[in-house]
Coordinates of C-alpha atoms and ligand atoms in Angstrom, one line a residue:
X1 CA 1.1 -18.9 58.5
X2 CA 1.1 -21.7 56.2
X3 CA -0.1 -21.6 52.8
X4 CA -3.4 -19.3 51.6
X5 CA -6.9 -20.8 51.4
X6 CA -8.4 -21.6 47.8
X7 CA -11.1 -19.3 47.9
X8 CA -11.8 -19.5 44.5
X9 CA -12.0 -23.6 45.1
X10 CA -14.6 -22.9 47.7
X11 CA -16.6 -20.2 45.9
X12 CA -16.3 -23.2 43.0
X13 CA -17.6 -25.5 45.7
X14 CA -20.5 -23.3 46.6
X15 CA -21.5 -22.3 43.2
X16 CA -21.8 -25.8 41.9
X17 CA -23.9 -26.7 44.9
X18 CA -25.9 -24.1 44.3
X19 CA -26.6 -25.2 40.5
X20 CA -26.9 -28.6 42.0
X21 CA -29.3 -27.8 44.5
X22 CA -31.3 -25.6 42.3
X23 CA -30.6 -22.7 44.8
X24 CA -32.5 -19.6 43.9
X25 CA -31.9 -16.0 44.4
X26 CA -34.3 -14.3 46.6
X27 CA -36.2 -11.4 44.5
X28 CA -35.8 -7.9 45.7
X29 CA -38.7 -6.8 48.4
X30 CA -40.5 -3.8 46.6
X31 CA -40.2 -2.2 42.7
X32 CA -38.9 0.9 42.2
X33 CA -40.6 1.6 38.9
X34 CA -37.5 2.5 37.5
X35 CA -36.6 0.8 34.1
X36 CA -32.5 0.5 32.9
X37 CA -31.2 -1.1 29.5
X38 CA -27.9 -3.0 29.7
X39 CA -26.1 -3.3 26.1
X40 CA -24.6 -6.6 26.3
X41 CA -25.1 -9.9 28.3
X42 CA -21.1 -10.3 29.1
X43 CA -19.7 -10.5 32.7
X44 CA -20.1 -6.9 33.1
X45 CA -23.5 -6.4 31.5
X46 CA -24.8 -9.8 33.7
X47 CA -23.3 -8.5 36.9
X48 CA -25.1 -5.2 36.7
X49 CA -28.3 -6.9 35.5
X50 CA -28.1 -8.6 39.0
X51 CA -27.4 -6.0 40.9
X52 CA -29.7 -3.7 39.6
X53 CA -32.8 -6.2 39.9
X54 CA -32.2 -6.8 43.3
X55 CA -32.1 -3.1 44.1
X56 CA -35.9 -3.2 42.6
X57 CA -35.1 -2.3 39.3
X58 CA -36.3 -3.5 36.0
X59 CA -33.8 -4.2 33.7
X60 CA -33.3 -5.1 30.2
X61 CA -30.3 -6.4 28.4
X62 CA -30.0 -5.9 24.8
X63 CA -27.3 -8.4 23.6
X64 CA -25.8 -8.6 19.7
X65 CA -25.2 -12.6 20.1
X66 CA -27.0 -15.8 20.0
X67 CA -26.1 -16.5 23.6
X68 CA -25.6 -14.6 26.9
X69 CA -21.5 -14.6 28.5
X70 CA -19.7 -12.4 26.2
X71 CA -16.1 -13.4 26.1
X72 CA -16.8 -15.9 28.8
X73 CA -18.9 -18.0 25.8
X74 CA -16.9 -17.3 22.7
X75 CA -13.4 -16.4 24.6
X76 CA -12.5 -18.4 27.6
X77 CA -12.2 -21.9 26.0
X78 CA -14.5 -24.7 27.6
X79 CA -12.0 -26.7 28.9
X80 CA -11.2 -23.9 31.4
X81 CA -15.2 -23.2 31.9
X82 CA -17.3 -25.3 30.7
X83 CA -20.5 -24.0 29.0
X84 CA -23.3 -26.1 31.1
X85 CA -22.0 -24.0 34.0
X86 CA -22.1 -21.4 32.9
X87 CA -25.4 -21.2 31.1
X88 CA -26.5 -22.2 34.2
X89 CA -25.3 -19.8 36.1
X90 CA -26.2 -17.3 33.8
X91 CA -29.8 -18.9 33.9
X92 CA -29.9 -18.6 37.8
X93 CA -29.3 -14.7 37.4
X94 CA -32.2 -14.4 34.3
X95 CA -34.5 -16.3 36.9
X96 CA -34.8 -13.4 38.9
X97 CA -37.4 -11.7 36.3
X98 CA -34.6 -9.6 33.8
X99 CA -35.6 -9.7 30.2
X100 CA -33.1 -10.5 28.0
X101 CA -33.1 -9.8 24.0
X102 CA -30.7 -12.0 22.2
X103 CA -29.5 -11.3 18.7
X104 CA -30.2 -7.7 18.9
X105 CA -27.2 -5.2 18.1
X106 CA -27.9 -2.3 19.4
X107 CA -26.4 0.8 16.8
X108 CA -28.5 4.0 18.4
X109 CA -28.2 4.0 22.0
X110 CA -30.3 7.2 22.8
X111 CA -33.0 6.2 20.4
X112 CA -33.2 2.9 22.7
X113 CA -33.3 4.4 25.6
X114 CA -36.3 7.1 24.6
X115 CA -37.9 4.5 22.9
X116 CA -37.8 2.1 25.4
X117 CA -39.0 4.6 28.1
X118 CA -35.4 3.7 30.2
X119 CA -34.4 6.0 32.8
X120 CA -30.6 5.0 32.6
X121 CA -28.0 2.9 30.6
X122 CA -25.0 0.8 30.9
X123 CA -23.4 -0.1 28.1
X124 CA -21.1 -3.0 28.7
X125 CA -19.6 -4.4 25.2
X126 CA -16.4 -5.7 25.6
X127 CA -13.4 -5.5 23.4
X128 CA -14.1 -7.8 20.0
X129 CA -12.4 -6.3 17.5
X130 CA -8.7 -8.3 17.3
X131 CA -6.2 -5.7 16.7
X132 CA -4.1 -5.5 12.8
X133 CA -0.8 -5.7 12.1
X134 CA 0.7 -5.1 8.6
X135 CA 2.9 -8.1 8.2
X136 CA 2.9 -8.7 4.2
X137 CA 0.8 -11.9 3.8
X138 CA 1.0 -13.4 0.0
X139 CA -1.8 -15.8 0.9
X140 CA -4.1 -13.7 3.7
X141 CA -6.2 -17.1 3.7
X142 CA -3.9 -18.8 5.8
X143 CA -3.6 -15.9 8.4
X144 CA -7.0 -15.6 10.9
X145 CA -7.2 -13.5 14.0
X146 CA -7.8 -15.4 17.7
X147 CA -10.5 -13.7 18.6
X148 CA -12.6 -15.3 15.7
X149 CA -10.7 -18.2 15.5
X150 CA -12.3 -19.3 18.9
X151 CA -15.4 -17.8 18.6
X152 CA -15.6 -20.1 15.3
X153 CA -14.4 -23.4 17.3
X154 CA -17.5 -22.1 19.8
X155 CA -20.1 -21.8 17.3
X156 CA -19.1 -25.4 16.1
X157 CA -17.6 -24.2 12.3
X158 CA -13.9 -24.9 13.6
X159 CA -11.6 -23.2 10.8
X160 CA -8.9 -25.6 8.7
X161 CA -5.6 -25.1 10.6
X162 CA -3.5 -27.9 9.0
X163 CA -0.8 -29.9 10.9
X164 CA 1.9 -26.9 11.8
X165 CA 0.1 -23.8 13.4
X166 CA 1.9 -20.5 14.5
X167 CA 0.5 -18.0 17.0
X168 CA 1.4 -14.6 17.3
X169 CA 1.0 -12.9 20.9
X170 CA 2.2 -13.8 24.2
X171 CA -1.0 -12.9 26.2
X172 CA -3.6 -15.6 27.2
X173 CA -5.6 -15.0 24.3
X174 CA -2.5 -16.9 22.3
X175 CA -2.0 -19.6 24.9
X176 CA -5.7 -19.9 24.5
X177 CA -6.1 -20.5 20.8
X178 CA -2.5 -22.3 21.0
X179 CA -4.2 -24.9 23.4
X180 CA -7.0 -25.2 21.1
X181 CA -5.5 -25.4 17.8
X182 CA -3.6 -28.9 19.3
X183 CA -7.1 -30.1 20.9
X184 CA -8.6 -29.4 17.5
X185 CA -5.7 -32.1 15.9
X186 CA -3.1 -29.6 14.9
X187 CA 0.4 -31.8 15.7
X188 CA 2.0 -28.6 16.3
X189 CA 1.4 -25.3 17.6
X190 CA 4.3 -22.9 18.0
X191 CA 4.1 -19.4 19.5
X192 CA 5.9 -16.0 18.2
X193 CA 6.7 -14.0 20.8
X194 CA 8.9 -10.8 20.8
X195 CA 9.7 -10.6 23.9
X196 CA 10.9 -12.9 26.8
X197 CA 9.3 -14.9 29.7
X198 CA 9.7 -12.0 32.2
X199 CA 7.9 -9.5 30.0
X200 CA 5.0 -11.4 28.9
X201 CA 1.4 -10.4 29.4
X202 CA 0.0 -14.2 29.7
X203 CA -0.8 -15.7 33.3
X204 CA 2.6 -17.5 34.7
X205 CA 0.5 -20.5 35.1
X206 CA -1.4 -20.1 31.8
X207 CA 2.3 -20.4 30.1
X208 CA 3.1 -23.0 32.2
X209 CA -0.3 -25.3 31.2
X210 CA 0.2 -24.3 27.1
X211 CA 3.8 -25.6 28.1
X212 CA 3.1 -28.6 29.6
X213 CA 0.5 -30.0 26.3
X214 CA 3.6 -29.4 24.2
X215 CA 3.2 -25.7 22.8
X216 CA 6.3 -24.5 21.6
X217 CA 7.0 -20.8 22.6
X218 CA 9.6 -19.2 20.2
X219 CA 10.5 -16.0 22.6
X220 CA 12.2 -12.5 21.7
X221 CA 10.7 -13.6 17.3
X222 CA 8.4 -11.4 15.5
X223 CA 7.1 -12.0 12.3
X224 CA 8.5 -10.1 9.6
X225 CA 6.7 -12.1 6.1
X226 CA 4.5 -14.6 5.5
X227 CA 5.0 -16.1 2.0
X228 CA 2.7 -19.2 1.7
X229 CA 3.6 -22.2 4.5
X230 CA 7.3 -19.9 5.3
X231 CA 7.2 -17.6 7.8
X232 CA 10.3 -14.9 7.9
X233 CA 10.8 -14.6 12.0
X234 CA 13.3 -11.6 12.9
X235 CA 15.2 -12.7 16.4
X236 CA 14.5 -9.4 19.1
X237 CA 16.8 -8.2 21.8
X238 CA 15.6 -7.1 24.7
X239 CA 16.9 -3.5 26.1
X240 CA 14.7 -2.3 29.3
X241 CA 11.8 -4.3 28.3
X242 CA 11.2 -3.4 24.7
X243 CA 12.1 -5.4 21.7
X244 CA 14.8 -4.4 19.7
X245 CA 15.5 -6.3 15.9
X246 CA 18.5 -7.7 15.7
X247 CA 18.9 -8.2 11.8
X248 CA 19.3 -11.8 12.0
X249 CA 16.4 -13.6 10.5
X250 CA 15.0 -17.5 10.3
X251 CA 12.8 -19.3 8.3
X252 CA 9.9 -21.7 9.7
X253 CA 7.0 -23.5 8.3
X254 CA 3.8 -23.4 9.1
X255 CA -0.2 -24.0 7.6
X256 CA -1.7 -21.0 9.2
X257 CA -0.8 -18.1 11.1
X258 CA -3.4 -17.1 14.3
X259 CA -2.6 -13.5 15.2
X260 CA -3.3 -12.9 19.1
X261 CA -1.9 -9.0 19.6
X262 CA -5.0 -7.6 21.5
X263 CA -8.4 -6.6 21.1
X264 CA -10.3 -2.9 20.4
X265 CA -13.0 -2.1 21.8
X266 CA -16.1 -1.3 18.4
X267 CA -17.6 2.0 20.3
X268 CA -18.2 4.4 16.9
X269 CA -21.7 4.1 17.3
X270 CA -21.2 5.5 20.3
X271 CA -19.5 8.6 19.1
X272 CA -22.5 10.9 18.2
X273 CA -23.7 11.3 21.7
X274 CA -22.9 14.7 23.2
X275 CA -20.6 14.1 26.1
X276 CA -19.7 11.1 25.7
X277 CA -15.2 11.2 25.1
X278 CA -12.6 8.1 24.4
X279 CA -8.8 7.5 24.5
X280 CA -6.9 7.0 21.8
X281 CA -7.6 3.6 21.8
X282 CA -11.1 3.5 21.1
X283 CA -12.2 3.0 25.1
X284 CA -14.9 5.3 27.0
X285 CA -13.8 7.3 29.4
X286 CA -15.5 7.2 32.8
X287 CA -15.9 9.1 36.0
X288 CA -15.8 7.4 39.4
X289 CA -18.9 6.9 39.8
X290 CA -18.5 4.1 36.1
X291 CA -20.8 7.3 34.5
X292 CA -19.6 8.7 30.6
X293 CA -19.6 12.0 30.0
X294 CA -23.7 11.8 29.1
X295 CA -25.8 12.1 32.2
X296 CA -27.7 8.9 32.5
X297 CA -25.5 6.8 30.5
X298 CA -22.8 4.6 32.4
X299 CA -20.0 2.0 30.8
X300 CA -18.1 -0.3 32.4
X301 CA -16.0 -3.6 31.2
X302 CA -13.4 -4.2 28.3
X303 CA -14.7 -1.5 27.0
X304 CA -13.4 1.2 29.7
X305 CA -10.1 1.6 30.9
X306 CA -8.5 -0.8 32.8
X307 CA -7.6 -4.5 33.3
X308 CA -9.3 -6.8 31.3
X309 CA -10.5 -9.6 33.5
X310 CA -14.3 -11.2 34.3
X311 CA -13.6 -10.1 37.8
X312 CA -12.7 -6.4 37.0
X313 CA -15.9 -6.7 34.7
X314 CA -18.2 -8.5 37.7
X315 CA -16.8 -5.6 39.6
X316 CA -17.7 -3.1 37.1
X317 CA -21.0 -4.3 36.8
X318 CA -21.4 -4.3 40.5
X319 CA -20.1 -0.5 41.2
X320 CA -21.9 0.9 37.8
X321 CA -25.6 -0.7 39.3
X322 CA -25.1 1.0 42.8
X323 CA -24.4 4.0 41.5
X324 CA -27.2 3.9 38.7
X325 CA -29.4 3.1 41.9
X326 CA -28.3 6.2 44.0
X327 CA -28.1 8.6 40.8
X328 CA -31.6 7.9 40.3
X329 CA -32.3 8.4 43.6
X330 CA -30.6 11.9 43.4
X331 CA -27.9 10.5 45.4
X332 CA -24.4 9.5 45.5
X333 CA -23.1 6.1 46.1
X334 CA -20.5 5.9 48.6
X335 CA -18.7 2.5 49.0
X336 CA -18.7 1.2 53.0
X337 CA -15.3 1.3 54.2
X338 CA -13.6 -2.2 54.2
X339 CA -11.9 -3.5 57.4
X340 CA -8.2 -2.9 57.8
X341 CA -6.0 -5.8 56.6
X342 CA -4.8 -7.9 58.9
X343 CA -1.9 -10.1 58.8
X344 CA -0.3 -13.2 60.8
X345 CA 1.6 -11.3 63.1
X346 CA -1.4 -9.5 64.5
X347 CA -3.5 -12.6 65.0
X348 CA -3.6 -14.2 68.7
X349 CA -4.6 -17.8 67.3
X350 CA -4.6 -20.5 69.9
X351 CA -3.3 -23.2 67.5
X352 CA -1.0 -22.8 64.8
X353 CA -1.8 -24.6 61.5
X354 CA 0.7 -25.9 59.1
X355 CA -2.0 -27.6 56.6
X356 CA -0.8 -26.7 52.7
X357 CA -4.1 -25.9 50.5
X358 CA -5.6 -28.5 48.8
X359 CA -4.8 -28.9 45.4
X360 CA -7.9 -29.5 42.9
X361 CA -7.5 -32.2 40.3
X362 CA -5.9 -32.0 37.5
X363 CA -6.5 -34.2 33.9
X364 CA -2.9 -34.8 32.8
X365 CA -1.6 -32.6 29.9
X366 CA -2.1 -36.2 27.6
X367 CA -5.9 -36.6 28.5
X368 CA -6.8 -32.8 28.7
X369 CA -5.5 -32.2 24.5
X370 CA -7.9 -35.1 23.7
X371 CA -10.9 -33.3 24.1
X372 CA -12.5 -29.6 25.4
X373 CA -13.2 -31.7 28.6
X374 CA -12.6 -28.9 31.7
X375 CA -9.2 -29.5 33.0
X376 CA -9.2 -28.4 37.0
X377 CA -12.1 -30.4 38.7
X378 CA -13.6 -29.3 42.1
X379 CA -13.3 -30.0 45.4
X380 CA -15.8 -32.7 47.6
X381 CA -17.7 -32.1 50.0
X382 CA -14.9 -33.4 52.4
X383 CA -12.7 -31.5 51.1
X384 CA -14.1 -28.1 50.9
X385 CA -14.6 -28.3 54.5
X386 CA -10.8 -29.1 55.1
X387 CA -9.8 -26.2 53.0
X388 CA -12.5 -23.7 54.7
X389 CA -11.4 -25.0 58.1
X390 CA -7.8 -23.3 57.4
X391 CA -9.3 -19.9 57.1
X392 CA -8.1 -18.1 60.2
X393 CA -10.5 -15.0 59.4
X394 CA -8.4 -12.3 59.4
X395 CA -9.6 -9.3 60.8
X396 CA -12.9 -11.0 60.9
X397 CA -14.9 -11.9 63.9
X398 CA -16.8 -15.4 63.7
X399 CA -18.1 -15.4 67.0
X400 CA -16.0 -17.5 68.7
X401 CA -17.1 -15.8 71.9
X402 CA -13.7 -15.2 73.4
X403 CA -14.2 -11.7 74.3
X404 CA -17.8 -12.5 75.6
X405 CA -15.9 -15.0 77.8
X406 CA -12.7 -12.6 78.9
X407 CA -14.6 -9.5 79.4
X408 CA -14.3 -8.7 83.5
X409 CA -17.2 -6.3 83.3
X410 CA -20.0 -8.0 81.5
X411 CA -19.7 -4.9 78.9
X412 CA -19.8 -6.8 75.8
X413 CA -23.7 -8.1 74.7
X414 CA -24.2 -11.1 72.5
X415 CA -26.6 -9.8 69.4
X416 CA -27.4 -13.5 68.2
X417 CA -25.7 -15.6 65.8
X418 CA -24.7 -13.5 62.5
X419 CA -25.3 -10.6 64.4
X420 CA -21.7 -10.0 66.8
X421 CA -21.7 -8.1 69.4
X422 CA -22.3 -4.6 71.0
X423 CA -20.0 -3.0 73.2
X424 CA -21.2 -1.2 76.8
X425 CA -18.7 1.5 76.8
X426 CA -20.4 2.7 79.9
X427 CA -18.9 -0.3 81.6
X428 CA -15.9 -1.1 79.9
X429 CA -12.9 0.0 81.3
X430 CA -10.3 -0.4 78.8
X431 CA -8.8 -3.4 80.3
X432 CA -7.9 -4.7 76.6
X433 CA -8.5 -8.2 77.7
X434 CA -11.1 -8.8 75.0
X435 CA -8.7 -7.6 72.3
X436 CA -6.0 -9.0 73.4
X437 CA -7.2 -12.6 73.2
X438 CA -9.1 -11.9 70.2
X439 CA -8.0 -14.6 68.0
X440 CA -8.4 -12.8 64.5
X441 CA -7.9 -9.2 65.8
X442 CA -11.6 -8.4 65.1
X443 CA -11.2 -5.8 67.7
X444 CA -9.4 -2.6 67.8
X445 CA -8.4 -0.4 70.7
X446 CA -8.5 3.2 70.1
X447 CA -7.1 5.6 72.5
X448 CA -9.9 7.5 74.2
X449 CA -8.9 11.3 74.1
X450 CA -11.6 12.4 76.4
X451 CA -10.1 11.0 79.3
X452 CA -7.6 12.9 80.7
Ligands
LIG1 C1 -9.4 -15.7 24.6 C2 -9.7 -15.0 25.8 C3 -9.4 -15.6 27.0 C4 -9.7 -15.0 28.2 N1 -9.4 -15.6 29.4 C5 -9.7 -15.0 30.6 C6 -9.5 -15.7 31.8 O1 -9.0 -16.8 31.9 N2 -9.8 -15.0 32.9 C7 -10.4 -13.8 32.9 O2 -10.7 -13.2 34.0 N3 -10.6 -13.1 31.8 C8 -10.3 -13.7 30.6 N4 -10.5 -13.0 29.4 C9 -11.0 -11.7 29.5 C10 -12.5 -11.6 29.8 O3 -13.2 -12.6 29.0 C11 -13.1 -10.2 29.6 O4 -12.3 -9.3 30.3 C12 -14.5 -10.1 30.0 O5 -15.4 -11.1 29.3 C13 -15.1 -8.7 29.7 O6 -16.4 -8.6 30.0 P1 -17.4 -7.5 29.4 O7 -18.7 -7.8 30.0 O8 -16.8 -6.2 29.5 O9 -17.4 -7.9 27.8 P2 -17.7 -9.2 27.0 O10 -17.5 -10.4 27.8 O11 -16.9 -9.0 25.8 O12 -19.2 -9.1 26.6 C14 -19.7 -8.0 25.8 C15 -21.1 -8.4 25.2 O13 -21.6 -7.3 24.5 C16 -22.2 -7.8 23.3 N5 -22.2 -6.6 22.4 C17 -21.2 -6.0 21.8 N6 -21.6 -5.0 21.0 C18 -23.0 -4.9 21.2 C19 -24.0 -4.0 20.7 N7 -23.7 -3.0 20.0 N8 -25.3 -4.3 21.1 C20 -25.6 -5.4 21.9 N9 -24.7 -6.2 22.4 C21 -23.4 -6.0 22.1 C22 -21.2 -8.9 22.9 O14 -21.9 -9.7 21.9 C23 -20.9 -9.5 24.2 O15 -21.8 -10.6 24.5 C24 -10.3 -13.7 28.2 C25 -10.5 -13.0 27.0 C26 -10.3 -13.7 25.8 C27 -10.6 -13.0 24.5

């Protein structure tokens, strides 16, 4: 109707009270004396972790690193998550009772599961290995790959970049390390792109942001030679979204070259177990149910298939744990259907709002390069409550009593706050008063085909 709510504000909102408040999660009511090892302590490996303990599990995560996040630690740059929260998130999560083995790679994954007595596995590794390209390079020093160029700022051993840095990518992993080379003191940072705005795989807003702190982007350019501080760029055309070299060629200087073009997933270990099949591209195929081709053994994250977000890997983690839990259960996990969408037109509100979101704080481009200070603060108390008060709750019924009110018959029954309501349909007579005032069209009439 007028602009959506900020959920992700509000979920901000909550988790941050939560940390504040020292909420805790409650612990599951009985033990199933079942025992799972998760390979690696990233979104994905977390998520399932959680899900699987509170389905009475015990769990086990087995992480190569120093410290538990995954790409969320050594990718995602602190000024877009800082890394109090999140270690304090994480903390809230390993609170629960799940043991948690830092600086353990794991190289034989059915030796670790026999060994360990564990009656299922999900591997969740991520994608670490920064994909190659074979530009010549006459000095190879000057040329480093994101991936451990930001993992090297993380750990605190932040890499000589000079004054004049190039990147080369136009996803968010080179807006990233574009936005940190400048916060690190580099004066410029120019990226290489080869092909345009409209075809890049980097977040609108994320361009907009590395824009905005004075990144350069040098669209429809590849690299063609690096030769000490001059780089050889070839312009591209672009024909139905690929790139096509021109011939025309520019030089431009810079002190080191960061190559963003993607990451690989390192899952060789993983190919001497019987069943287990990749792509071509190194990732582990899955069936629905997030299990590999090896009974028992499930993989979800980076290093499957798919989008490469934390919330496709929470979601991973999520879906892999309930369907570890029904598997060993001799089960199968079938998801409850979700409620149809509804949109504005089918909502009978009584008011009509015309309130825009509210916008989170900003540090100006100027301030936020001066440091890895977080850039987007969060919402008060105040308002969080203006923003939730916009939700009209599409589709969902909060109990507003409406149709409790409307109902001519007495046929609907109050079940108690959180709990709805229950429909007489001995009484009811169809009259379609209760969904007809229903403000968020909770409630759907279905033709009766009994009646005749
Ligand atoms: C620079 C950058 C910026 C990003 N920005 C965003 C963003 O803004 N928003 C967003 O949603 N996503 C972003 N992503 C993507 C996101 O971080 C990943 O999609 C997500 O972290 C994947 O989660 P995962 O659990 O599958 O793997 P990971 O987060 O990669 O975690 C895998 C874990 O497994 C461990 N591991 C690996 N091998 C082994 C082994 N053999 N034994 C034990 N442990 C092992 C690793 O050490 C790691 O801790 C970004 C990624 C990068 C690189």
């Amino acid at each position: 109707m007028d602009t959506s709510v900020s959920i992700h504000s509000l979920e901000r909102y909550l988790g941050d009270l939560a940390l504040e408040n020292q909420w805790k999660f409650t612990p599951p009511k009985s033990k199933s004396g079942k025992r799972i090892l998760i390979i690696g302590a990233g979104p994905s490996g977390i998520s399932a972790a959680y899900h699987l303990t509170k389905l009475g599990h015990d769990v086990s995560i087995f992480e190569a690193g120093p410290i538990p996040g995954g790409m969320m630690n050594f990718g995602i740059p602190a000024y877009r998550l800082p890394r109090n929260i999140l270690q304090a998130e994480i903390q809230r999560i390993m609170d629960l009772g799940i043991e948690l083995r830092l600086n353990y790679k794991v190289t034989n994954i059915l030796q670790e599961k026999t060994e360990g007595d564990f009656d299922a596995v999900f591997i969740a590794i991520g994608a670490h290995i920064s994909k190659k390209t074979d530009i010549p390079a006459r000095d190879a020093g000057k040329v480093l790959d994101a991936v451990s160029f930001l993992r090297e700022v993380e750990l605190g051993n932040s890499p000589k970049i000079g004054r004049r840095v190039a990147i080369y990518g136009g996803g968010n992993t080179a807006m990233d390390a574009a936005r940190t080379a400048k916060r690190l003191g580099a004066e410029e940072a120019l990226i290489i792109y080869r092909r345009d705005r409209d075809h890049m795989p980097a977040h609108e807003f994320e361009a907009d942001e590395a824009i905005s702190e004075g990144i350069k982007i040098h669209w429809l350019r590849t690299i063609k030679n690096i030769d000490e501080s001059a780089l050889t760029i070839e312009v591209m055309d672009i024909v139905d979204g690929k790139p096509i070299p021109t011939g025309k060629f520019e030089t431009l200087e810079a002190d080191a070259v960061i190559l963003a073009l993607g990451q690989e997933t390192e899952t060789d270990f993983m190919k001497a177990i019987p069943g287990i099949e990749f792509k071509h591209d190194g990732t582990v195929i899955v069936g629905k149910n997030m299990m590999t081709g090896h009974e028992g053994i499930f993989a979800g994250g980076d290093m499957v298939p798919g989008e490469r977000t934390v919330t496709i890997a929470t979601g991973h983690g999520k879906k892999a744990a309930k369907n570890i839990d029904a598997w060993l259960r001799n089960t199968e996990f079938n998801k409850p259907a979700s409620n149809p969408v509804i949109k504005a037109d089918k909502l009978h509100v009584w008011y009509k709002t015309f309130a825009d979101t509210k916008l989170q704080e900003h540090l100006s481009p100027e301030q936020a390069t001066l440091s890895f200070d977080e850039i987007v603060g969060g919402y008060s108390h105040d308002e969080a409550l203006y923003e939730s008060q916009r939700c009209l709750s599409c589709g969902n019924c909060f109990e507003c009593d409406g149709c409790f009110g409307a109902c001519p018959e007495d046929a609907i029954i109050k079940l108690g706050p959180g709990k709805r309501y229950m429909y007489n349909y001995t009484l009811c007579t169809g009259c379609a008063v209760c969904a007809e005032q229903c403000p968020c069209h909770a409630i759907e009439m279905i033709a009766d085909n009994s009646i005749k």
